[in-house]
Amino acid sequence: MKNLLNLIFASLLVLPLTMNAQQQNYPAGTTPNEHNINGADYPRIGEDRRVHFRIHAPNAQKVEISFRGEMTK
């Protein structure tokens, strides 16, 4: 029983360290777009008005982002 309590106590000490390691590093000076679905973190808008996307597609052969017009100033 004492070993079980020691294991639980040690786990509680280590748990915050693993949770801290899961924080995401966002590009500096960016904030989520106010129109993101369900409060998603991406796309993010930078102070210089650049847009940062994050796409998870491990098996994709090609990735495209489409807008209604040209992506130029």
PDB file of C-alpha atoms in Angstrom:
ATOM      1  CA  MET A   1       0.000   0.000   0.000  1.00  0.00           C
ATOM      2  CA  LYS A   2       2.846   2.361   0.853  1.00  0.00           C
ATOM      3  CA  ASN A   3       4.461   1.701  -2.547  1.00  0.00           C
ATOM      4  CA  LEU A   4       1.186   2.538  -4.285  1.00  0.00           C
ATOM      5  CA  LEU A   5       0.908   5.835  -2.410  1.00  0.00           C
ATOM      6  CA  ASN A   6       4.513   6.686  -3.298  1.00  0.00           C
ATOM      7  CA  LEU A   7       3.804   5.938  -6.962  1.00  0.00           C
ATOM      8  CA  ILE A   8       0.710   8.146  -6.967  1.00  0.00           C
ATOM      9  CA  PHE A   9       2.593  10.949  -5.233  1.00  0.00           C
ATOM     10  CA  ALA A  10       5.485  10.736  -7.713  1.00  0.00           C
ATOM     11  CA  SER A  11       3.036  10.764 -10.624  1.00  0.00           C
ATOM     12  CA  LEU A  12       1.392  13.909  -9.301  1.00  0.00           C
ATOM     13  CA  LEU A  13       4.787  15.600  -9.101  1.00  0.00           C
ATOM     14  CA  VAL A  14       5.728  14.680 -12.685  1.00  0.00           C
ATOM     15  CA  LEU A  15       2.341  15.413 -14.305  1.00  0.00           C
ATOM     16  CA  PRO A  16       2.740  19.227 -14.450  1.00  0.00           C
ATOM     17  CA  LEU A  17       6.072  18.818 -16.252  1.00  0.00           C
ATOM     18  CA  THR A  18       4.480  16.789 -19.038  1.00  0.00           C
ATOM     19  CA  MET A  19       1.595  19.233 -19.380  1.00  0.00           C
ATOM     20  CA  ASN A  20       3.993  22.150 -19.767  1.00  0.00           C
ATOM     21  CA  ALA A  21       5.782  20.390 -22.621  1.00  0.00           C
ATOM     22  CA  GLN A  22       2.579  20.329 -24.685  1.00  0.00           C
ATOM     23  CA  GLN A  23       2.250  24.097 -25.051  1.00  0.00           C
ATOM     24  CA  GLN A  24       2.313  25.313 -28.630  1.00  0.00           C
ATOM     25  CA  ASN A  25       4.756  27.900 -29.863  1.00  0.00           C
ATOM     26  CA  TYR A  26       2.927  30.367 -32.082  1.00  0.00           C
ATOM     27  CA  PRO A  27       4.693  32.674 -34.519  1.00  0.00           C
ATOM     28  CA  ALA A  28       5.757  35.844 -32.685  1.00  0.00           C
ATOM     29  CA  GLY A  29       3.387  38.787 -32.949  1.00  0.00           C
ATOM     30  CA  THR A  30       0.395  36.779 -34.209  1.00  0.00           C
ATOM     31  CA  THR A  31      -3.159  36.412 -32.938  1.00  0.00           C
ATOM     32  CA  PRO A  32      -5.947  34.028 -34.006  1.00  0.00           C
ATOM     33  CA  ASN A  33      -8.364  35.391 -36.570  1.00  0.00           C
ATOM     34  CA  GLU A  34     -11.597  36.502 -34.904  1.00  0.00           C
ATOM     35  CA  HIS A  35     -13.611  34.465 -37.438  1.00  0.00           C
ATOM     36  CA  ASN A  36     -11.899  31.102 -36.768  1.00  0.00           C
ATOM     37  CA  ILE A  37     -14.277  28.184 -36.350  1.00  0.00           C
ATOM     38  CA  ASN A  38     -14.820  27.060 -32.728  1.00  0.00           C
ATOM     39  CA  GLY A  39     -12.042  29.297 -31.439  1.00  0.00           C
ATOM     40  CA  ALA A  40      -9.336  27.494 -33.442  1.00  0.00           C
ATOM     41  CA  ASP A  41      -5.769  28.779 -33.125  1.00  0.00           C
ATOM     42  CA  TYR A  42      -5.156  28.934 -36.888  1.00  0.00           C
ATOM     43  CA  PRO A  43      -5.140  30.790 -39.200  1.00  0.00           C
ATOM     44  CA  ARG A  44      -3.237  33.478 -37.294  1.00  0.00           C
ATOM     45  CA  ILE A  45      -2.787  37.088 -38.370  1.00  0.00           C
ATOM     46  CA  GLY A  46       0.599  38.742 -37.848  1.00  0.00           C
ATOM     47  CA  GLU A  47       1.330  42.359 -36.991  1.00  0.00           C
ATOM     48  CA  ASP A  48       2.735  42.730 -40.512  1.00  0.00           C
ATOM     49  CA  ARG A  49      -0.648  41.480 -41.897  1.00  0.00           C
ATOM     50  CA  ARG A  50       0.762  38.107 -42.963  1.00  0.00           C
ATOM     51  CA  VAL A  51      -1.423  35.060 -42.458  1.00  0.00           C
ATOM     52  CA  HIS A  52      -0.048  31.869 -40.886  1.00  0.00           C
ATOM     53  CA  PHE A  53      -1.760  28.551 -41.639  1.00  0.00           C
ATOM     54  CA  ARG A  54      -1.244  25.163 -40.018  1.00  0.00           C
ATOM     55  CA  ILE A  55      -2.326  22.160 -42.037  1.00  0.00           C
ATOM     56  CA  HIS A  56      -2.179  18.552 -40.820  1.00  0.00           C
ATOM     57  CA  ALA A  57      -2.173  16.292 -43.860  1.00  0.00           C
ATOM     58  CA  PRO A  58       0.440  13.555 -43.351  1.00  0.00           C
ATOM     59  CA  ASN A  59      -0.534  11.600 -46.489  1.00  0.00           C
ATOM     60  CA  ALA A  60      -1.158  14.556 -48.797  1.00  0.00           C
ATOM     61  CA  GLN A  61       0.554  14.641 -52.165  1.00  0.00           C
ATOM     62  CA  LYS A  62      -0.352  18.296 -52.743  1.00  0.00           C
ATOM     63  CA  VAL A  63      -1.758  21.094 -50.573  1.00  0.00           C
ATOM     64  CA  GLU A  64      -3.417  24.247 -51.937  1.00  0.00           C
ATOM     65  CA  ILE A  65      -5.073  27.200 -50.260  1.00  0.00           C
ATOM     66  CA  SER A  66      -7.746  28.852 -52.365  1.00  0.00           C
ATOM     67  CA  PHE A  67      -9.240  32.325 -52.042  1.00  0.00           C
ATOM     68  CA  ARG A  68     -11.678  34.288 -54.149  1.00  0.00           C
ATOM     69  CA  GLY A  69      -8.916  36.384 -55.663  1.00  0.00           C
ATOM     70  CA  GLU A  70      -5.191  36.815 -55.984  1.00  0.00           C
ATOM     71  CA  MET A  71      -3.121  36.516 -52.808  1.00  0.00           C
ATOM     72  CA  THR A  72      -1.192  39.728 -53.455  1.00  0.00           C
ATOM     73  CA  LYS A  73      -1.373  43.296 -52.199  1.00  0.00           C
TER      74      LYS A  73
END
